[in-house]
Amino acid sequence: MSSSSLRAPSPTPTPSYVPSTFPQPSPTYVATTAPFPAPGYASQWGLGSPYSRSPSTLAHSPQLDADGFPRTLDDLHSYALASEPAATPVQDAQPPLVTRKRKAKKAAPEGARPIGPDGWEEVMAGMATYWATEGIEPRTTDSLKRKFNEMARKPKPTGDGEMPDRIRRAKDINKQIQDDVEMGNLQDDDNPNEPEEEEIPWSASDREDAPRARPLAQPARLSHTPSTSATDDVLVKQRRHVTSASKSTRQSKTSTLLANVSRAFDPDTQAERIQQREAIRAERSLFQSEISSLQGQLRDKQFKLVTVSMEKDKLIESLRTQLLEDARSLLAVQGELNGSL
């Protein structure tokens, strides 16, 4: 057998998707199944004996992993044939990763709005279900309020910075809450356990002693001030100031509406309304005829006035002309008298 046949094939380039920590093929590496002895540095490995790292003198020796796990010739074969490296006993002996419980940092559910004294209780009920499902450590009501206010009052990033999706959702929910407060959508249902409010009649003489009606609470506006717990107090006060109509008031309004509708569709009422409209139209036509006659009389008087004014001007002009002629004749007579003397 010639020496040229004993040469190992030229090494193939390593693909880019193979990590550098995997054992690389050596240009002088010869498989153990060949019908000739293996190289000296390969014979020192042995079968199944672990080694730490390759000597620095062997430039073409297979590289080891960065974690220092021992590899053998069998490991090299398994790496070359298998898609993924098999787990070693050292990897199996390592302790499992400890998973820490993460605290809930999500905003309140989008369906609930913390408006009024019972708003945060509904939010906490929804969040408790979510925390139990996700296995998250629950928060207290004050902690959830502070976290939501902190995310809702977060300033916008400057430059090319992107706002996190969680902060954007908190800002959108806060804006929806402010819009609901401004529009009066306070999500307050009538409590059947509450007693009905009775209207107290006040006489005309006791109007000065009557209690003054409380002004409606102004809706809160969006601001860029830092987050404080005062916002929740303002929402609670607004909820208390807005009183719902009692059932008796609603019934009276309903009866009034029904009476108005029945009166509007009554035939007698419709006939009376038509007669009133005809009477109004007749009076309007009479007034229009009187106004037209008065306007005609006014035009006649104005024409007469203009005619009299023109006659007056003509008379004045004729008198002025006659006066000038009399003056000329007087001057002529005086000149003749002076010439005869």
GROMACS .gro file of C-alpha atoms in nm:
model
  341
    1MET     CA    1   0.000   0.000   0.000
    2SER     CA    2   0.147   0.331  -0.106
    3SER     CA    3   0.191   0.623   0.125
    4SER     CA    4  -0.039   0.838  -0.091
    5SER     CA    5  -0.335   0.611  -0.012
    6LEU     CA    6  -0.276   0.657   0.361
    7ARG     CA    7  -0.331   1.030   0.341
    8ALA     CA    8  -0.647   1.168   0.494
    9PRO     CA    9  -0.888   1.358   0.271
   10SER     CA   10  -0.871   1.735   0.265
   11PRO     CA   11  -1.085   1.900   0.534
   12THR     CA   12  -1.420   2.041   0.424
   13PRO     CA   13  -1.513   2.394   0.531
   14THR     CA   14  -1.734   2.411   0.837
   15PRO     CA   15  -2.085   2.550   0.763
   16SER     CA   16  -2.179   2.883   0.924
   17TYR     CA   17  -2.468   2.729   1.116
   18VAL     CA   18  -2.240   2.487   1.310
   19PRO     CA   19  -2.129   2.650   1.639
   20SER     CA   20  -1.761   2.703   1.695
   21THR     CA   21  -1.782   2.509   2.022
   22PHE     CA   22  -1.862   2.185   1.840
   23PRO     CA   23  -1.565   1.955   1.760
   24GLN     CA   24  -1.420   2.061   1.425
   25PRO     CA   25  -1.276   1.806   1.177
   26SER     CA   26  -0.899   1.779   1.177
   27PRO     CA   27  -0.701   1.761   0.849
   28THR     CA   28  -0.498   1.467   0.991
   29TYR     CA   29  -0.786   1.289   1.166
   30VAL     CA   30  -0.836   0.925   1.063
   31ALA     CA   31  -1.137   0.722   1.173
   32THR     CA   32  -1.070   0.425   1.405
   33THR     CA   33  -1.244   0.187   1.166
   34ALA     CA   34  -0.966   0.225   0.907
   35PRO     CA   35  -0.743  -0.088   0.846
   36PHE     CA   36  -0.433   0.090   0.979
   37PRO     CA   37  -0.331   0.225   1.321
   38ALA     CA   38  -0.473   0.556   1.436
   39PRO     CA   39  -0.243   0.858   1.485
   40GLY     CA   40  -0.048   0.884   1.807
   41TYR     CA   41  -0.238   1.177   1.951
   42ALA     CA   42  -0.569   1.001   1.881
   43SER     CA   43  -0.452   0.672   2.036
   44GLN     CA   44  -0.381   0.852   2.363
   45TRP     CA   45  -0.751   0.937   2.398
   46GLY     CA   46  -0.871   0.580   2.447
   47LEU     CA   47  -1.229   0.471   2.431
   48GLY     CA   48  -1.457   0.614   2.699
   49SER     CA   49  -1.176   0.791   2.892
   50PRO     CA   50  -1.256   1.157   2.946
   51TYR     CA   51  -1.009   1.434   2.877
   52SER     CA   52  -1.018   1.800   2.977
   53ARG     CA   53  -0.883   2.019   2.699
   54SER     CA   54  -0.665   1.962   2.394
   55PRO     CA   55  -0.293   2.028   2.430
   56SER     CA   56  -0.178   2.359   2.289
   57THR     CA   57   0.083   2.177   2.076
   58LEU     CA   58  -0.183   1.996   1.872
   59ALA     CA   59  -0.299   2.270   1.638
   60HIS     CA   60  -0.538   2.046   1.447
   61SER     CA   61  -0.691   1.865   1.745
   62PRO     CA   62  -1.069   1.884   1.787
   63GLN     CA   63  -1.185   2.187   1.985
   64LEU     CA   64  -1.371   2.141   2.311
   65ASP     CA   65  -1.685   2.316   2.431
   66ALA     CA   66  -1.645   2.638   2.626
   67ASP     CA   67  -1.816   2.484   2.931
   68GLY     CA   68  -1.538   2.224   2.968
   69PHE     CA   69  -1.753   1.912   2.943
   70PRO     CA   70  -1.548   1.595   2.874
   71ARG     CA   71  -1.577   1.446   2.525
   72THR     CA   72  -1.458   1.114   2.383
   73LEU     CA   73  -1.433   0.959   2.040
   74ASP     CA   74  -1.785   0.825   2.084
   75ASP     CA   75  -1.898   1.179   2.155
   76LEU     CA   76  -1.735   1.293   1.830
   77HIS     CA   77  -1.923   1.026   1.638
   78SER     CA   78  -2.251   1.119   1.807
   79TYR     CA   79  -2.196   1.489   1.725
   80ALA     CA   80  -2.124   1.404   1.361
   81LEU     CA   81  -2.424   1.172   1.316
   82ALA     CA   82  -2.688   1.317   1.550
   83SER     CA   83  -2.879   1.642   1.483
   84GLU     CA   84  -2.835   1.757   1.841
   85PRO     CA   85  -2.566   1.658   2.094
   86ALA     CA   86  -2.677   1.409   2.358
   87ALA     CA   87  -2.686   1.514   2.719
   88THR     CA   88  -2.381   1.412   2.919
   89PRO     CA   89  -2.390   1.284   3.277
   90VAL     CA   90  -2.238   1.613   3.389
   91GLN     CA   91  -2.531   1.803   3.239
   92ASP     CA   92  -2.779   1.565   3.398
   93ALA     CA   93  -2.612   1.608   3.736
   94GLN     CA   94  -2.650   1.987   3.735
   95PRO     CA   95  -2.925   2.127   3.963
   96PRO     CA   96  -3.245   2.247   3.795
   97LEU     CA   97  -3.299   2.614   3.725
   98VAL     CA   98  -3.480   2.800   4.000
   99THR     CA   99  -3.782   2.991   3.867
  100ARG     CA  100  -3.862   3.297   4.068
  101LYS     CA  101  -4.218   3.409   4.109
  102ARG     CA  102  -4.273   3.731   3.923
  103LYS     CA  103  -4.498   3.996   4.060
  104ALA     CA  104  -4.798   4.110   3.861
  105LYS     CA  105  -4.720   4.429   3.673
  106LYS     CA  106  -5.004   4.433   3.423
  107ALA     CA  107  -5.259   4.708   3.422
  108ALA     CA  108  -5.621   4.658   3.520
  109PRO     CA  109  -5.843   4.454   3.285
  110GLU     CA  110  -5.966   4.666   2.996
  111GLY     CA  111  -6.329   4.575   3.065
  112ALA     CA  112  -6.335   4.726   3.416
  113ARG     CA  113  -6.312   5.097   3.494
  114PRO     CA  114  -6.204   5.197   3.846
  115ILE     CA  115  -6.465   5.473   3.880
  116GLY     CA  116  -6.635   5.534   4.210
  117PRO     CA  117  -6.585   5.373   4.550
  118ASP     CA  118  -6.648   5.018   4.423
  119GLY     CA  119  -6.448   5.050   4.101
  120TRP     CA  120  -6.121   4.910   4.232
  121GLU     CA  121  -6.304   4.617   4.393
  122GLU     CA  122  -6.426   4.505   4.049
  123VAL     CA  123  -6.075   4.547   3.911
  124MET     CA  124  -5.928   4.345   4.199
  125ALA     CA  125  -6.184   4.067   4.138
  126GLY     CA  126  -6.083   4.041   3.773
  127MET     CA  127  -5.712   4.060   3.853
  128ALA     CA  128  -5.743   3.792   4.122
  129THR     CA  129  -5.880   3.552   3.862
  130TYR     CA  130  -5.600   3.643   3.622
  131TRP     CA  131  -5.330   3.601   3.889
  132ALA     CA  132  -5.467   3.263   3.992
  133THR     CA  133  -5.472   3.146   3.629
  134GLU     CA  134  -5.119   3.266   3.551
  135GLY     CA  135  -4.968   3.164   3.884
  136ILE     CA  136  -4.859   3.520   3.969
  137GLU     CA  137  -4.814   3.653   4.318
  138PRO     CA  138  -5.117   3.876   4.390
  139ARG     CA  139  -5.091   4.244   4.481
  140THR     CA  140  -5.283   4.460   4.721
  141THR     CA  141  -5.529   4.726   4.612
  142ASP     CA  142  -5.294   5.013   4.704
  143SER     CA  143  -5.006   4.849   4.522
  144LEU     CA  144  -5.217   4.801   4.208
  145LYS     CA  145  -5.333   5.163   4.225
  146ARG     CA  146  -4.978   5.294   4.256
  147LYS     CA  147  -4.856   5.076   3.972
  148PHE     CA  148  -5.140   5.178   3.740
  149ASN     CA  149  -5.096   5.548   3.820
  150GLU     CA  150  -4.722   5.519   3.767
  151MET     CA  151  -4.767   5.363   3.423
  152ALA     CA  152  -5.049   5.601   3.324
  153ARG     CA  153  -4.842   5.912   3.419
  154LYS     CA  154  -4.523   5.792   3.253
  155PRO     CA  155  -4.384   6.070   3.027
  156LYS     CA  156  -4.354   6.006   2.657
  157PRO     CA  157  -4.007   5.906   2.532
  158THR     CA  158  -3.805   6.173   2.354
  159GLY     CA  159  -3.629   6.133   2.023
  160ASP     CA  160  -3.668   5.797   1.851
  161GLY     CA  161  -3.760   5.609   2.168
  162GLU     CA  162  -4.054   5.370   2.154
  163MET     CA  163  -4.318   5.354   2.425
  164PRO     CA  164  -4.369   5.003   2.568
  165ASP     CA  165  -4.699   4.838   2.489
  166ARG     CA  166  -4.786   4.808   2.860
  167ILE     CA  167  -4.741   5.185   2.915
  168ARG     CA  168  -4.948   5.265   2.606
  169ARG     CA  169  -5.231   5.040   2.725
  170ALA     CA  170  -5.228   5.204   3.068
  171LYS     CA  171  -5.246   5.551   2.910
  172ASP     CA  172  -5.535   5.444   2.685
  173ILE     CA  173  -5.728   5.301   2.982
  174ASN     CA  174  -5.667   5.618   3.184
  175LYS     CA  175  -5.796   5.831   2.894
  176GLN     CA  176  -6.107   5.614   2.866
  177ILE     CA  177  -6.168   5.657   3.240
  178GLN     CA  178  -6.142   6.035   3.209
  179ASP     CA  179  -6.379   6.032   2.909
  180ASP     CA  180  -6.633   5.824   3.103
  181VAL     CA  181  -6.618   6.066   3.396
  182GLU     CA  182  -6.659   6.365   3.163
  183MET     CA  183  -6.956   6.208   2.980
  184GLY     CA  184  -7.117   6.088   3.303
  185ASN     CA  185  -7.081   5.716   3.229
  186LEU     CA  186  -7.004   5.628   3.591
  187GLN     CA  187  -7.127   5.266   3.574
  188ASP     CA  188  -7.345   5.313   3.881
  189ASP     CA  189  -7.645   5.082   3.898
  190ASP     CA  190  -7.929   5.132   4.141
  191ASN     CA  191  -7.877   4.937   4.459
  192PRO     CA  192  -8.203   4.758   4.551
  193ASN     CA  193  -8.107   4.763   4.921
  194GLU     CA  194  -8.089   5.141   4.933
  195PRO     CA  195  -8.408   5.317   5.055
  196GLU     CA  196  -8.594   5.536   4.809
  197GLU     CA  197  -8.540   5.908   4.840
  198GLU     CA  198  -8.851   6.101   4.944
  199GLU     CA  199  -8.916   6.447   4.806
  200ILE     CA  200  -8.977   6.704   5.080
  201PRO     CA  201  -9.223   6.979   4.973
  202TRP     CA  202  -9.105   7.330   5.056
  203SER     CA  203  -9.350   7.613   5.096
  204ALA     CA  204  -9.301   7.953   4.932
  205SER     CA  205  -9.227   8.119   5.268
  206ASP     CA  206  -8.953   7.872   5.356
  207ARG     CA  207  -8.751   7.910   5.037
  208GLU     CA  208  -8.482   8.107   5.212
  209ASP     CA  209  -8.443   7.834   5.472
  210ALA     CA  210  -8.439   7.558   5.211
  211PRO     CA  211  -8.104   7.384   5.157
  212ARG     CA  212  -7.914   7.495   4.852
  213ALA     CA  213  -7.857   7.246   4.575
  214ARG     CA  214  -7.503   7.125   4.552
  215PRO     CA  215  -7.325   7.212   4.226
  216LEU     CA  216  -7.236   6.927   3.996
  217ALA     CA  217  -6.881   6.808   4.020
  218GLN     CA  218  -6.657   6.920   3.735
  219PRO     CA  219  -6.502   6.628   3.544
  220ALA     CA  220  -6.133   6.571   3.594
  221ARG     CA  221  -5.905   6.674   3.309
  222LEU     CA  222  -5.595   6.497   3.181
  223SER     CA  223  -5.274   6.643   3.316
  224HIS     CA  224  -4.905   6.568   3.296
  225THR     CA  225  -4.847   6.594   3.670
  226PRO     CA  226  -4.678   6.309   3.857
  227SER     CA  227  -4.890   6.022   3.980
  228THR     CA  228  -5.042   6.067   4.325
  229SER     CA  229  -5.317   5.901   4.520
  230ALA     CA  230  -5.521   6.224   4.507
  231THR     CA  231  -5.662   6.120   4.169
  232ASP     CA  232  -5.853   5.833   4.327
  233ASP     CA  233  -5.993   6.063   4.598
  234VAL     CA  234  -6.118   6.304   4.331
  235LEU     CA  235  -6.293   6.020   4.146
  236VAL     CA  236  -6.457   5.905   4.470
  237LYS     CA  237  -6.582   6.258   4.547
  238GLN     CA  238  -6.720   6.295   4.195
  239ARG     CA  239  -6.903   5.967   4.232
  240ARG     CA  240  -7.059   6.079   4.559
  241HIS     CA  241  -7.165   6.419   4.422
  242VAL     CA  242  -7.354   6.272   4.124
  243THR     CA  243  -7.684   6.140   4.264
  244SER     CA  244  -7.904   5.904   4.068
  245ALA     CA  245  -8.270   5.979   4.013
  246SER     CA  246  -8.507   5.805   4.248
  247LYS     CA  247  -8.768   5.558   4.128
  248SER     CA  248  -9.057   5.793   4.209
  249THR     CA  249  -8.907   6.069   3.996
  250ARG     CA  250  -8.859   5.828   3.708
  251GLN     CA  251  -9.219   5.707   3.736
  252SER     CA  252  -9.349   6.064   3.733
  253LYS     CA  253  -9.143   6.142   3.423
  254THR     CA  254  -9.276   5.829   3.254
  255SER     CA  255  -9.637   5.915   3.333
  256THR     CA  256  -9.587   6.271   3.205
  257LEU     CA  257  -9.439   6.141   2.881
  258LEU     CA  258  -9.730   5.900   2.828
  259ALA     CA  259  -9.983   6.178   2.894
  260ASN     CA  260  -9.814   6.405   2.641
  261VAL     CA  261  -9.808   6.131   2.378
  262SER     CA  262 -10.177   6.045   2.429
  263ARG     CA  263 -10.272   6.414   2.416
  264ALA     CA  264 -10.076   6.463   2.095
  265PHE     CA  265 -10.256   6.177   1.914
  266ASP     CA  266 -10.607   6.264   2.045
  267PRO     CA  267 -10.848   6.350   1.751
  268ASP     CA  268 -11.018   6.633   1.944
  269THR     CA  269 -10.682   6.782   2.026
  270GLN     CA  270 -10.572   6.756   1.663
  271ALA     CA  271 -10.897   6.925   1.541
  272GLU     CA  272 -10.854   7.205   1.794
  273ARG     CA  273 -10.495   7.249   1.682
  274ILE     CA  274 -10.605   7.271   1.315
  275GLN     CA  275 -10.868   7.537   1.401
  276GLN     CA  276 -10.609   7.741   1.585
  277ARG     CA  277 -10.378   7.723   1.284
  278GLU     CA  278 -10.660   7.838   1.046
  279ALA     CA  279 -10.750   8.128   1.277
  280ILE     CA  280 -10.388   8.234   1.290
  281ARG     CA  281 -10.362   8.218   0.910
  282ALA     CA  282 -10.681   8.432   0.869
  283GLU     CA  283 -10.552   8.695   1.110
  284ARG     CA  284 -10.218   8.694   0.931
  285SER     CA  285 -10.386   8.748   0.589
  286LEU     CA  286 -10.596   9.035   0.732
  287PHE     CA  287 -10.289   9.201   0.873
  288GLN     CA  288 -10.113   9.161   0.540
  289SER     CA  289 -10.402   9.331   0.351
  290GLU     CA  290 -10.408   9.622   0.597
  291ILE     CA  291 -10.035   9.664   0.568
  292SER     CA  292 -10.062   9.665   0.186
  293SER     CA  293 -10.334   9.935   0.189
  294LEU     CA  294 -10.134  10.152   0.428
  295GLN     CA  295  -9.828  10.115   0.208
  296GLY     CA  296 -10.035  10.232  -0.097
  297GLN     CA  297 -10.162  10.538   0.094
  298LEU     CA  298  -9.808  10.619   0.198
  299ARG     CA  299  -9.690  10.606  -0.162
  300ASP     CA  300  -9.973  10.842  -0.270
  301LYS     CA  301  -9.889  11.092   0.002
  302GLN     CA  302  -9.524  11.084  -0.093
  303PHE     CA  303  -9.614  11.150  -0.461
  304LYS     CA  304  -9.830  11.447  -0.361
  305LEU     CA  305  -9.555  11.584  -0.142
  306VAL     CA  306  -9.306  11.564  -0.427
  307THR     CA  307  -9.552  11.738  -0.663
  308VAL     CA  308  -9.613  12.025  -0.419
  309SER     CA  309  -9.240  12.064  -0.365
  310MET     CA  310  -9.179  12.092  -0.740
  311GLU     CA  311  -9.457  12.352  -0.779
  312LYS     CA  312  -9.309  12.554  -0.493
  313ASP     CA  313  -8.969  12.554  -0.663
  314LYS     CA  314  -9.123  12.671  -0.990
  315LEU     CA  315  -9.309  12.956  -0.814
  316ILE     CA  316  -8.995  13.073  -0.639
  317GLU     CA  317  -8.805  13.073  -0.967
  318SER     CA  318  -9.075  13.277  -1.145
  319LEU     CA  319  -9.082  13.535  -0.865
  320ARG     CA  320  -8.705  13.569  -0.881
  321THR     CA  321  -8.719  13.624  -1.260
  322GLN     CA  322  -8.990  13.889  -1.225
  323LEU     CA  323  -8.787  14.068  -0.956
  324LEU     CA  324  -8.486  14.087  -1.186
  325GLU     CA  325  -8.696  14.229  -1.471
  326ASP     CA  326  -8.843  14.495  -1.240
  327ALA     CA  327  -8.493  14.591  -1.127
  328ARG     CA  328  -8.375  14.632  -1.489
  329SER     CA  329  -8.675  14.848  -1.582
  330LEU     CA  330  -8.615  15.066  -1.274
  331LEU     CA  331  -8.253  15.120  -1.374
  332ALA     CA  332  -8.357  15.211  -1.728
  333VAL     CA  333  -8.608  15.471  -1.606
  334GLN     CA  334  -8.351  15.627  -1.373
  335GLY     CA  335  -8.103  15.650  -1.661
  336GLU     CA  336  -8.354  15.827  -1.881
  337LEU     CA  337  -8.437  16.077  -1.606
  338ASN     CA  338  -8.074  16.157  -1.549
  339GLY     CA  339  -8.018  16.216  -1.924
  340SER     CA  340  -8.308  16.456  -1.959
  341LEU     CA  341  -8.183  16.674  -1.673
   0.00000   0.00000   0.00000
